[in-house]
């Protein structure tokens, strides 16, 4: 939990849940596991507000509670982690992926679940059907069964999962609970056998359109009460978005697009086929996919690609020989057994990211030195100048700049035990993993700065924004009640031309800053996946 | 540098390996912190545009806007402004409505997080039965307390009235007369003081010393200060 991460989490919580939740959340992040009384005392907020914030955090999975450390009688402790809150940056990407895979229905299902945290299947289906009906033409409405089928498809491909039941810490006095209190680790959703089972649900009906008329409202209220009292057979089963599955999907997409950029479209199709075939058989933390024979790959290629068998073999050989090492050969049976090297691919993608960062910040010659050091590991100053073919003075300058930015490290090799400087070798080196971690922290700081700048810009022009909002509201109400064009133009002219220019410039800046956040998040995803993959392989 | 090396111009590290040639000066020493926004030598790349980026941007902004209207967006009660205004009484009820819209499944949360709704005006949107009963009991208790206090006050008042009836029948008339006299005197004095010589100053404030010498005619023994 670094300072940059906590700062970014605080800003994200403030934007999405308000400042009360931000206070409680950052306090939990900084202080670790605490019980309710301590939180109330140290944040200085009222009891009700703290309770509500904790409920919101638990509902969205940002906070976990468990029975206290001192045994079953001690008060429940709440603990929070940065990872879950940092996912908020990636929500637009999740929703967009659901849209590309399962259409508008899937997109709305995922969006509802992200907004609410945990929801039952019946609740989600109803809300999504209502929203879809809202956007359809008059007289048409969305059937619940369509939405349910989209939901089931998402569950089958593991994009949605059931929430784990709260641990025994929820009711410490309840008898008959399993021996869960003994373990300090909360159960993961995967540890439940029914994790991906769609419940049998009786839900028949169509989406309801929100009526503007008054009596429609009364009817709706009456209907709402009636529906709330109906049971749909899935009480107590809550669903959440499975972020890990989305991350696997993003990782596969990154590998496929890297292959497409480096080689060509056909090779990327081959790699896509290989990854699709091993979706179910590969565990999330695997170093490489299960070996696939060339025969299987040939049979599973999409029908639109009519590649004859020898050409496929040539493509596979090319992929294996490529220095990026995306695909490896694991044997000769079945026409050749091939694997996709997932961890190595991630490491190479992270390395490419580091190189491009150096190139964009310091120039192509510094990037040449950086790449040289990555490949040759340890080099002396003289050797750097020779291999990079850069004049000595400039090479020295660039090396010192990189050293001061901590992208390059100095390794001392003493000839004598007293480390005398005149009798010590000084070698320059680059360590990929620590450098990647450092850049990841820089990315978090970047996003936090972008958010702060955006808030600053909106605060500066707050008066102007409020005025434009009021005028829009007036315009909308005038149009709804059917006003003449002169009245509309009169209201529009209440905003003067320079103010309009200012508003346009402000909108442009805010859009740019938001878009930049999305792009930095892509880099964050790559670097995080790389750092996590090394953690699992070594630990 | 060691004291021995004072006269000799040797540095602690070998000059060749680091790469400083003779005659070349070291870069100037920094005497202040580095600037907060250093000048960038290379301009950064422009953002990638395109349909996907715009759609992602729209999704992000919509999501943020939608979160603000959900019940999980908690805003504290508005801070008190510098002066109490009449409209505060009517504004305070607006913000708290969103809090009760969301009825969570209490089995998934620890029991200590339950908030008991104490709004007798609402017809039990999310108040559990036991909570409603305890609220009613508390209301009854309060009502009972109020009744007791009222009864006490009434008895005290009756006692006072009885006492005052017996004793103050005469006093009342005297007091009334006194009050009238005082009022009349006050009026006269008021008129006298204010308008005697048409000055702005009240005459009794000014002591013109007429009483000073007259009082001491009887006793010549006492010294006059």
XYZ file of C-alpha atoms in Angstrom:
764
model
C 0.000 0.000 0.000
C 2.217 2.794 -1.207
C 1.455 6.454 -0.687
C 0.646 6.935 -4.364
C -1.795 4.054 -4.363
C -3.567 5.335 -1.284
C -3.829 8.819 -2.765
C -5.292 7.465 -6.001
C -7.733 5.236 -4.120
C -8.862 8.224 -2.105
C -9.566 10.252 -5.230
C -11.468 7.382 -6.862
C -13.582 6.811 -3.747
C -14.335 10.525 -3.538
C -15.536 10.668 -7.122
C -17.704 7.593 -7.000
C -18.941 7.351 -3.425
C -18.605 10.775 -1.835
C -16.262 12.279 0.689
C -17.542 10.389 3.712
C -16.712 7.020 2.157
C -13.392 8.468 1.049
C -12.457 9.388 4.600
C -13.374 5.987 5.992
C -11.758 4.157 3.075
C -8.421 5.963 3.209
C -8.320 5.532 6.961
C -8.791 1.768 6.565
C -6.170 1.617 3.826
C -3.607 3.422 5.931
C -4.213 1.670 9.217
C -4.912 -1.927 8.272
C -7.538 -4.008 10.043
C -9.591 -2.131 12.618
C -12.831 -2.522 14.467
C -15.801 -0.199 14.306
C -15.167 1.810 17.464
C -11.610 2.669 16.480
C -12.721 3.826 13.075
C -15.404 6.068 14.555
C -12.987 7.505 17.060
C -10.145 8.172 14.649
C -12.097 9.555 11.719
C -14.227 11.776 13.911
C -17.378 11.126 11.898
C -20.770 10.293 13.329
C -21.658 6.685 14.042
C -24.375 6.542 11.413
C -22.177 7.883 8.647
C -19.368 5.462 9.437
C -21.759 2.522 9.488
C -23.252 3.521 6.160
C -19.839 3.972 4.561
C -18.692 0.582 5.757
C -21.821 -0.963 4.334
C -21.212 0.702 0.979
C -17.604 -0.501 0.961
C -18.569 -4.064 1.855
C -21.345 -4.048 -0.726
C -18.852 -3.165 -3.434
C -16.281 -5.655 -2.251
C -13.739 -3.027 -1.279
C -13.765 -3.989 2.375
C -13.797 -7.378 4.073
C -14.881 -8.084 7.585
C -13.876 -10.953 9.816
C -14.043 -11.808 13.460
C -11.401 -10.171 15.597
C -7.911 -11.405 16.151
C -8.394 -12.220 19.792
C -10.932 -14.939 19.236
C -14.620 -15.338 18.483
C -15.766 -12.882 21.133
C -13.849 -9.842 19.983
C -15.465 -7.233 17.745
C -15.445 -7.691 13.985
C -12.532 -6.195 12.144
C -12.704 -4.458 8.812
C -9.876 -4.424 6.344
C -9.542 -2.918 2.931
C -7.214 -3.434 -0.006
C -5.988 -1.073 -2.696
C -6.379 -3.563 -5.543
C -10.136 -3.685 -5.582
C -10.508 0.089 -5.477
C -7.987 0.599 -8.266
C -10.165 -1.593 -10.496
C -12.615 1.303 -10.692
C -10.274 2.834 -13.281
C -10.892 -0.128 -15.532
C -14.697 -0.216 -15.359
C -15.238 1.382 -18.798
C -13.024 -1.274 -20.335
C -14.980 -4.096 -18.713
C -18.267 -2.668 -19.926
C -16.924 -2.204 -23.446
C -15.633 -5.779 -23.548
C -19.021 -7.110 -22.472
C -20.574 -5.059 -25.250
C -18.275 -6.496 -27.908
C -18.877 -10.041 -26.709
C -22.559 -10.061 -25.751
C -24.128 -6.961 -27.219
C -26.055 -4.203 -25.526
C -27.778 -6.554 -23.105
C -24.500 -7.898 -21.807
C -23.130 -4.390 -21.578
C -26.017 -3.209 -19.402
C -25.882 -6.286 -17.189
C -22.212 -5.713 -16.430
C -22.772 -1.999 -15.935
C -25.577 -2.610 -13.435
C -23.492 -5.059 -11.483
C -20.538 -2.686 -11.403
C -22.726 0.144 -10.171
C -24.404 -1.848 -7.420
C -21.629 -4.150 -6.313
C -23.604 -7.270 -5.498
C -27.027 -8.025 -6.903
C -29.392 -10.941 -7.311
C -30.062 -12.277 -10.769
C -33.725 -11.358 -10.673
C -32.989 -7.786 -9.602
C -30.439 -7.344 -12.363
C -32.711 -8.780 -15.016
C -35.585 -6.503 -14.048
C -33.477 -3.344 -13.950
C -31.754 -4.082 -17.239
C -35.034 -4.913 -18.972
C -36.480 -1.630 -17.753
C -33.500 0.314 -19.026
C -33.589 -1.376 -22.405
C -37.326 -0.771 -22.684
C -36.704 2.890 -21.950
C -34.550 3.225 -25.031
C -36.754 1.255 -27.368
C -39.528 2.750 -29.416
C -43.017 3.210 -28.112
C -44.990 0.050 -27.746
C -42.049 -2.325 -27.665
C -40.513 -3.732 -24.529
C -37.774 -6.098 -23.595
C -38.611 -9.582 -22.493
C -37.059 -10.862 -19.293
C -36.046 -14.143 -20.885
C -33.663 -12.447 -23.322
C -31.903 -10.666 -20.504
C -31.778 -13.870 -18.466
C -30.163 -15.734 -21.333
C -27.515 -13.033 -21.711
C -26.894 -13.246 -17.970
C -26.543 -17.024 -18.138
C -24.094 -16.759 -21.005
C -21.963 -14.367 -18.987
C -21.998 -16.815 -16.071
C -21.102 -19.778 -18.293
C -18.005 -18.040 -19.595
C -17.145 -17.135 -15.997
C -17.371 -13.381 -16.461
C -19.826 -13.249 -13.560
C -19.561 -15.248 -10.379
C -21.495 -15.739 -7.189
C -20.463 -13.746 -4.188
C -19.014 -15.882 -1.427
C -21.211 -16.168 1.647
C -19.974 -14.002 4.457
C -17.579 -15.811 6.734
C -18.426 -16.938 10.201
C -17.278 -13.537 11.429
C -20.649 -12.137 10.445
C -22.446 -13.992 13.203
C -19.852 -14.999 15.710
C -22.390 -16.416 18.089
C -24.114 -18.619 15.561
C -23.582 -22.255 16.315
C -22.908 -24.841 13.719
C -20.700 -22.707 11.507
C -17.862 -24.546 9.818
C -14.314 -24.154 11.077
C -13.767 -21.046 8.988
C -12.766 -18.723 11.877
C -9.551 -20.658 12.199
C -8.350 -19.451 8.831
C -7.458 -15.803 8.521
C -7.885 -15.795 4.769
C -11.440 -15.082 3.608
C -12.789 -17.717 1.233
C -12.372 -16.873 -2.416
C -15.424 -17.141 -4.604
C -13.791 -20.015 -6.449
C -13.732 -22.183 -3.360
C -17.483 -22.658 -3.548
C -18.620 -25.461 -5.849
C -21.700 -23.549 -6.989
C -19.704 -20.546 -8.016
C -20.812 -20.555 -11.597
C -24.171 -22.253 -11.331
C -27.147 -20.275 -12.548
C -29.995 -20.623 -10.043
C -33.419 -21.812 -11.100
C -35.447 -18.665 -11.222
C -39.088 -18.061 -11.907
C -39.201 -14.705 -13.562
C -41.671 -14.051 -16.300
C -42.562 -10.698 -17.705
C -41.424 -7.791 -19.769
C -39.610 -4.586 -19.033
C -41.640 -1.675 -17.767
C -41.477 1.737 -19.303
C -41.442 4.660 -16.913
C -44.629 6.633 -17.488
C -44.678 10.377 -17.063
C -48.357 10.601 -16.115
C -49.395 10.858 -12.478
C -51.745 7.921 -12.360
C -49.100 5.870 -14.060
C -46.924 6.635 -11.095
C -49.478 5.400 -8.615
C -49.931 2.230 -10.576
C -46.209 1.790 -10.707
C -45.884 2.194 -6.962
C -48.602 -0.355 -6.408
C -46.933 -2.723 -8.842
C -43.557 -2.196 -7.292
C -44.799 -3.200 -3.886
C -46.467 -6.241 -5.312
C -43.344 -7.293 -7.157
C -41.097 -6.767 -4.202
C -43.095 -9.211 -2.219
C -42.782 -11.871 -4.918
C -40.038 -14.375 -4.476
C -38.198 -15.460 -7.564
C -36.477 -18.471 -6.176
C -33.036 -16.971 -5.943
C -33.052 -15.135 -2.652
C -29.695 -14.800 -0.988
C -27.706 -15.585 -4.123
C -25.726 -12.534 -5.102
C -23.593 -12.067 -8.171
C -20.525 -9.988 -8.794
C -18.256 -9.300 -11.746
C -15.291 -11.655 -12.011
C -12.418 -9.270 -12.654
C -9.792 -11.992 -13.052
C -11.595 -13.474 -16.018
C -11.741 -10.068 -17.704
C -8.034 -9.650 -17.036
C -7.279 -12.966 -18.710
C -9.289 -11.795 -21.682
C -7.352 -8.512 -21.828
C -4.064 -10.366 -21.582
C -5.013 -12.616 -24.491
C -6.033 -9.598 -26.518
C -2.708 -7.888 -25.794
C -0.755 -10.945 -26.946
C -2.812 -11.289 -30.123
C -2.434 -7.642 -31.079
C 1.309 -7.777 -30.352
C 1.652 -10.743 -32.707
C -0.404 -8.934 -35.329
C 1.847 -5.871 -35.083
C 5.087 -7.804 -35.156
C 4.224 -10.475 -37.755
C 0.977 -10.464 -39.678
C -2.732 -11.042 -39.456
C -2.625 -14.766 -40.170
C -0.159 -15.480 -37.380
C -2.338 -13.522 -34.978
C -5.315 -15.637 -36.036
C -3.333 -18.790 -35.323
C -2.393 -17.514 -31.870
C -6.010 -16.489 -31.249
C -7.162 -20.005 -32.129
C -4.586 -21.522 -29.803
C -5.646 -19.274 -26.945
C -9.324 -19.956 -27.531
C -8.765 -23.678 -27.446
C -6.913 -23.477 -24.166
C -9.319 -21.069 -22.436
C -10.916 -23.738 -20.283
C -7.902 -25.941 -19.747
C -5.456 -23.272 -18.585
C -5.458 -22.091 -14.988
C -5.195 -18.325 -14.459
C -1.712 -18.461 -12.980
C -0.241 -20.874 -15.543
C 3.101 -20.079 -17.109
C 2.040 -21.436 -20.499
C -0.963 -23.064 -22.062
C -1.379 -26.796 -22.364
C 0.451 -28.205 -25.397
C -1.639 -28.307 -28.539
C -0.773 -30.428 -31.532
C -0.576 -28.875 -34.968
C -3.347 -31.209 -36.133
C -5.742 -29.837 -33.536
C -4.857 -26.270 -34.414
C -5.432 -27.004 -38.070
C -8.860 -28.422 -37.361
C -9.892 -25.536 -35.106
C -8.889 -22.699 -37.364
C -11.863 -20.548 -38.379
C -13.425 -21.611 -41.655
C -12.682 -18.276 -43.336
C -8.932 -18.940 -43.187
C -8.202 -21.552 -45.830
C -4.571 -22.159 -45.030
C -3.180 -25.415 -46.361
C -1.445 -27.602 -43.833
C 2.201 -26.991 -44.880
C 1.671 -23.216 -44.718
C 0.342 -23.571 -41.187
C 3.477 -25.495 -40.236
C 5.628 -22.729 -41.670
C 3.739 -20.095 -39.720
C 4.144 -22.083 -36.524
C 7.888 -22.430 -37.120
C 8.121 -18.676 -37.712
C 6.274 -17.995 -34.459
C 8.575 -20.308 -32.536
C 11.707 -18.711 -33.983
C 10.593 -15.180 -33.298
C 12.710 -13.498 -30.595
C 9.605 -12.386 -28.753
C 9.032 -16.063 -27.818
C 5.252 -15.947 -27.802
C 4.917 -19.515 -28.996
C 7.166 -22.385 -27.982
C 7.568 -25.937 -29.190
C 6.985 -28.586 -26.555
C 7.392 -31.824 -28.500
C 7.162 -33.571 -31.840
C 4.106 -35.798 -31.503
C 0.954 -35.043 -33.464
C 2.805 -32.967 -36.004
C 4.454 -30.822 -33.357
C 3.201 -29.763 -29.944
C 3.015 -26.021 -29.451
C 2.383 -23.869 -26.379
C 1.785 -20.180 -25.881
C 4.285 -18.847 -23.344
C 2.073 -16.584 -21.300
C 4.498 -15.340 -18.680
C 7.281 -14.798 -21.126
C 4.924 -12.916 -23.405
C 3.921 -10.649 -20.520
C 7.561 -10.041 -19.636
C 8.342 -9.101 -23.212
C 5.375 -6.782 -23.414
C 6.472 -5.090 -20.183
C 9.990 -4.750 -21.548
C 8.648 -3.121 -24.711
C 6.679 -0.712 -22.524
C 9.798 0.260 -20.547
C 11.788 0.793 -23.722
C 9.135 2.995 -25.225
C 8.908 5.049 -22.020
C 12.652 5.721 -22.147
C 12.446 6.550 -25.813
C 9.660 9.057 -25.412
C 11.204 10.776 -22.415
C 14.887 10.852 -23.271
C 15.212 10.311 -27.003
C 16.082 7.414 -29.258
C 19.796 7.347 -28.405
C 19.120 6.975 -24.696
C 16.651 4.248 -25.647
C 19.440 2.531 -27.586
C 21.652 2.563 -24.487
C 18.737 1.252 -22.383
C 18.023 -1.623 -24.758
C 21.718 -2.427 -24.893
C 21.915 -2.673 -21.131
C 18.787 -4.845 -21.025
C 20.356 -7.305 -23.420
C 23.951 -7.278 -22.229
C 23.114 -7.043 -18.520
C 26.347 -5.434 -17.152
C 28.549 -3.038 -19.057
C 31.285 -0.597 -18.186
C 31.151 3.005 -19.292
C 33.681 2.462 -22.080
C 31.848 -0.597 -23.363
C 28.569 1.295 -23.446
C 30.110 3.958 -25.625
C 31.564 1.364 -27.979
C 28.534 -0.861 -28.362
C 26.047 1.963 -28.699
C 28.240 3.809 -31.176
C 27.635 7.121 -29.463
C 30.393 9.687 -28.781
C 31.812 9.458 -25.280
C 30.666 12.818 -23.976
C 27.061 12.341 -25.005
C 26.940 8.755 -23.856
C 28.216 9.846 -20.456
C 25.553 12.546 -20.258
C 22.761 10.184 -21.183
C 23.929 7.508 -18.808
C 24.016 9.981 -15.943
C 20.528 11.254 -16.789
C 19.166 7.710 -16.788
C 21.020 7.015 -13.556
C 19.563 10.077 -11.871
C 16.068 8.951 -12.894
C 16.809 5.520 -11.396
C 16.191 3.674 -14.646
C 19.762 2.407 -14.685
C 21.670 1.149 -11.656
C 25.356 1.078 -10.836
C 26.931 -2.162 -9.707
C 30.277 -2.006 -7.901
C 32.739 -4.857 -8.260
C 35.716 -4.282 -6.007
C 39.192 -5.556 -6.729
C 40.321 -4.944 -3.169
C 38.333 -5.454 0.010
C 38.468 -1.784 0.928
C 36.312 -0.722 -2.044
C 38.834 1.912 -3.089
C 37.253 3.838 -5.944
C 40.339 3.735 -8.141
C 40.460 -0.041 -7.830
C 36.752 -0.850 -8.331
C 34.832 -1.726 -11.447
C 31.636 0.266 -11.909
C 29.162 -1.516 -14.137
C 25.886 -0.145 -15.396
C 22.922 -2.474 -15.335
C 19.146 -2.513 -15.747
C 16.892 -4.724 -13.585
C 13.611 -5.196 -15.352
C 11.359 -6.083 -12.426
C 12.261 -3.228 -10.023
C 12.163 -0.769 -12.913
C 8.708 -2.040 -13.880
C 7.517 -1.600 -10.304
C 8.860 1.928 -10.217
C 7.111 2.802 -13.460
C 3.904 1.294 -12.133
C 4.044 3.649 -9.150
C 4.709 6.509 -11.541
C 1.585 5.516 -13.453
C -0.499 5.635 -10.280
C 0.882 9.072 -9.524
C 0.105 10.162 -13.089
C -3.521 9.107 -12.863
C -3.898 10.793 -9.483
C -2.451 14.011 -10.928
C -4.797 13.800 -13.923
C -7.816 13.421 -11.661
C -6.735 16.320 -9.475
C -6.195 18.546 -12.475
C -9.635 17.675 -13.814
C -11.245 18.497 -10.464
C -9.313 21.754 -10.362
C -10.488 22.746 -13.833
C -14.120 22.024 -13.017
C -13.863 23.915 -9.739
C -12.402 26.960 -11.478
C -15.331 27.169 -13.836
C -17.938 25.997 -11.371
C -20.028 29.131 -11.718
C -20.048 28.871 -15.476
C -20.913 25.176 -15.411
C -23.820 25.757 -13.051
C -25.128 28.541 -15.231
C -25.006 26.390 -18.331
C -26.744 23.545 -16.514
C -29.545 25.825 -15.390
C -30.001 27.160 -18.885
C -30.132 23.643 -20.280
C -32.779 22.733 -17.759
C -34.804 25.802 -18.684
C -34.467 24.958 -22.365
C -35.550 21.385 -21.795
C -38.613 22.398 -19.814
C -39.531 25.020 -22.416
C -39.245 22.513 -25.205
C -41.278 19.959 -23.332
C -44.066 22.466 -22.763
C -43.920 23.566 -26.376
C -42.476 27.071 -26.611
C -41.903 29.252 -29.629
C -38.490 29.408 -31.277
C -38.001 33.037 -30.232
C -38.219 32.111 -26.585
C -35.694 29.334 -27.108
C -33.216 31.592 -28.844
C -33.705 34.177 -26.127
C -32.810 31.659 -23.477
C -29.856 30.407 -25.473
C -28.506 33.901 -25.800
C -28.255 34.148 -22.046
C -24.877 32.496 -22.465
C -22.606 35.012 -24.161
C -20.212 34.028 -26.940
C -16.971 34.242 -24.903
C -18.637 32.169 -22.201
C -19.551 29.612 -24.798
C -15.950 29.504 -25.952
C -14.820 29.058 -22.400
C -17.270 26.208 -21.906
C -16.112 24.480 -25.086
C -12.469 24.778 -24.071
C -13.304 23.435 -20.619
C -15.152 20.469 -22.103
C -12.235 19.720 -24.381
C -9.759 19.769 -21.498
C -11.881 17.546 -19.314
C -12.365 15.041 -22.137
C -8.652 14.991 -22.795
C -7.847 14.392 -19.141
C -10.422 11.607 -18.879
C -9.171 9.950 -22.041
C -5.608 10.169 -20.756
C -6.683 8.361 -17.575
C -8.078 5.523 -19.676
C -4.851 5.189 -21.620
C -2.610 5.260 -18.592
C -4.811 2.489 -17.195
C -3.853 0.280 -20.151
C -0.190 0.651 -19.225
C -1.064 0.005 -15.581
C -2.774 -3.233 -16.583
C 0.267 -4.482 -18.517
C 2.738 -3.650 -15.788
C 0.511 -5.050 -13.038
C 0.032 -8.330 -14.920
C 3.777 -8.606 -15.401
C 4.561 -7.904 -11.745
C 1.891 -10.348 -10.566
C 3.055 -13.056 -12.959
C 6.594 -12.895 -11.573
C 5.231 -13.007 -8.029
C 3.317 -16.240 -8.652
C 6.133 -17.947 -10.527
C 8.791 -17.263 -7.909
C 6.614 -17.433 -4.804
C 39.564 14.998 1.162
C 42.171 13.889 3.656
C 44.454 16.505 5.120
C 47.403 14.860 3.420
C 45.879 15.497 0.044
C 45.555 19.208 0.649
C 48.491 20.209 -1.440
C 48.002 17.507 -4.097
C 45.175 17.783 -6.586
C 44.014 14.165 -6.479
C 40.403 13.093 -6.337
C 39.198 10.044 -4.443
C 38.119 8.186 -7.577
C 40.086 7.393 -10.661
C 39.449 9.965 -13.328
C 39.666 7.615 -16.319
C 37.059 5.081 -15.333
C 34.369 7.642 -14.702
C 35.133 9.423 -17.904
C 36.051 12.988 -16.965
C 38.814 14.303 -19.159
C 41.370 16.863 -18.252
C 40.328 20.437 -18.623
C 36.663 19.593 -18.541
C 34.807 21.225 -15.723
C 32.377 19.396 -13.568
C 28.751 20.464 -13.984
C 27.721 23.297 -11.655
C 26.551 22.253 -8.209
C 22.858 22.483 -7.459
C 22.084 24.941 -4.704
C 18.284 24.722 -4.603
C 15.688 22.018 -5.064
C 14.959 20.941 -8.620
C 12.049 22.853 -10.184
C 8.573 21.442 -9.672
C 7.752 21.477 -13.400
C 11.054 20.914 -15.222
C 11.229 21.757 -18.871
C 10.565 18.729 -21.067
C 13.079 18.154 -23.832
C 10.760 15.853 -25.787
C 7.126 16.630 -26.397
C 4.802 13.800 -25.349
C 2.876 11.826 -27.926
C -0.724 12.842 -28.625
C -3.524 10.720 -27.187
C -4.844 7.928 -29.395
C -8.220 8.981 -30.671
C -10.600 6.763 -32.498
C -14.048 5.371 -31.950
C -13.097 3.001 -29.187
C -11.383 5.688 -27.144
C -14.373 7.996 -27.488
C -16.799 5.284 -26.508
C -14.697 4.420 -23.476
C -14.635 8.096 -22.548
C -18.414 8.358 -22.822
C -18.839 5.195 -20.731
C -16.549 6.570 -18.041
C -18.344 9.887 -17.758
C -21.765 8.244 -17.765
C -20.692 5.853 -15.043
C -19.465 8.693 -12.870
C -22.678 10.593 -13.342
C -24.794 7.536 -12.587
C -22.899 6.791 -9.384
C -23.735 10.218 -8.020
C -27.448 9.474 -8.135
C -27.268 6.057 -6.511
C -27.951 5.563 -2.805
C -24.370 4.479 -2.214
C -23.178 8.037 -2.806
C -23.168 9.348 0.721
C -23.127 13.051 1.338
C -22.925 14.418 4.839
C -25.482 16.960 5.987
C -24.746 20.305 4.396
C -22.374 22.405 6.437
C -23.931 25.223 8.401
C -23.626 28.529 6.690
C -22.429 31.637 8.410
C -25.873 32.903 9.285
C -28.941 30.834 10.078
C -31.447 31.288 7.371
C -35.169 30.807 7.413
C -35.055 28.364 4.524
C -32.747 25.941 6.355
C -35.758 24.472 8.056
C -37.191 23.427 4.703
C -33.976 22.412 2.939
C -32.708 19.945 5.519
C -35.245 17.269 4.644
C -34.263 17.161 0.957
C -30.916 15.420 1.165
C -31.583 12.581 3.513
C -34.120 10.790 1.309
C -31.582 8.838 -0.714
C -30.158 7.045 2.275
C -33.161 4.833 2.854
C -33.748 3.802 -0.752
C -31.420 0.888 -0.571
C -32.501 -2.078 1.465
C -29.506 -4.319 1.926
C -29.667 -7.965 2.787
C -28.795 -7.767 6.468
C -27.549 -11.326 6.619
C -24.529 -10.427 4.578
C -23.385 -7.686 6.912
C -22.211 -7.839 10.518
C -24.969 -7.126 12.981
C -23.257 -4.080 14.418
C -23.700 -2.176 11.156
C -27.466 -2.161 11.374
C -28.844 1.325 11.540
C -32.176 1.711 13.238
C -34.355 4.148 11.361
C -35.947 6.583 13.744
C -38.288 8.541 11.565
C -41.832 8.263 12.853
C -43.154 10.224 9.841
C -42.084 7.497 7.370
C -44.380 4.533 7.066
C -41.745 1.915 7.818
C -39.863 1.653 4.524
C -36.970 -0.295 5.906
C -37.587 -0.413 9.634
C -37.693 -3.900 11.072
C -40.517 -4.844 13.343
C -38.471 -4.828 16.496
C -37.149 -1.411 15.639
C -40.649 -0.050 15.166
C -41.695 -1.450 18.508
C -38.750 0.042 20.324
C -39.410 3.381 18.640
C -43.006 3.268 19.780
C -41.968 2.376 23.287
C -39.592 5.291 23.387
C -42.279 7.590 22.139
C -44.619 6.371 24.839
C -42.001 6.916 27.476
C -41.381 10.441 26.299
C -45.078 11.180 26.271
C -45.426 9.861 29.755
C -42.575 11.983 30.977
C -44.075 15.052 29.420
C -47.387 14.389 31.084
C -45.767 14.043 34.475
C -43.928 17.297 34.067
C -47.112 19.059 33.046
C -48.957 17.708 36.061
C -46.231 18.927 38.378
C -46.310 22.356 36.866
C -50.046 22.551 37.261
C -49.911 21.644 40.940
C -47.226 24.207 41.609
C -49.167 26.830 39.819
C -52.283 26.081 41.841
C -50.340 26.344 45.079
C -48.931 29.659 44.060
C -52.298 30.931 43.076
C -53.807 29.952 46.416
C -51.040 31.640 48.355
C -51.183 34.718 46.340
C -54.936 34.943 46.696
C -54.744 34.923 50.491
C -51.813 37.209 51.063
C -51.664 39.516 48.202
C -55.170 40.753 47.947
C -54.194 43.877 49.808
C -50.727 43.968 48.481
C -51.968 43.802 44.978
C -53.942 46.979 45.317
C -51.065 48.709 47.028
C -48.692 47.499 44.402
C -50.978 48.665 41.709
C -51.147 52.088 43.239
C -47.407 52.221 43.641
C -46.936 51.262 40.119
C -49.256 53.974 38.991
C -47.492 56.525 41.131
C -44.152 55.454 39.969
C -45.281 55.684 36.461
C -46.673 59.131 37.020
C -43.556 60.284 38.830
C -41.475 58.793 36.198
C -43.417 60.704 33.611
C -43.128 63.943 35.481
C -39.503 63.483 36.163
C -39.013 62.551 32.614
C -40.654 65.705 31.458
C -38.847 67.840 33.953
C -35.457 66.509 33.230
C -35.647 66.452 29.550
C -37.361 69.591 28.616
C -36.509 72.067 31.363
C -33.880 73.968 29.598
C -34.147 72.363 26.176
C -30.751 70.741 26.457
C -29.700 67.290 25.351
C -28.439 66.348 28.741
C -30.534 64.928 31.545
C -30.517 67.490 34.339
C -30.056 65.021 37.177
C -26.760 63.961 35.686
C -25.359 67.400 36.257
C -24.627 68.232 39.816
C -24.327 71.996 40.084
C -22.997 71.910 43.627
C -25.951 73.738 45.302
C -26.274 70.985 47.863
C -22.630 71.003 48.648
C -22.175 73.844 50.987
C -25.653 73.757 52.659
C -25.362 70.411 54.384
C -22.375 71.224 56.453
C -23.864 74.258 58.314
C -24.794 72.181 61.373
C -21.446 70.601 62.180
C -18.472 72.907 61.975
C -16.262 70.372 63.701
C -15.940 68.113 60.743
C -13.447 69.036 58.208
C -14.571 69.851 54.763
C -12.819 68.040 51.984
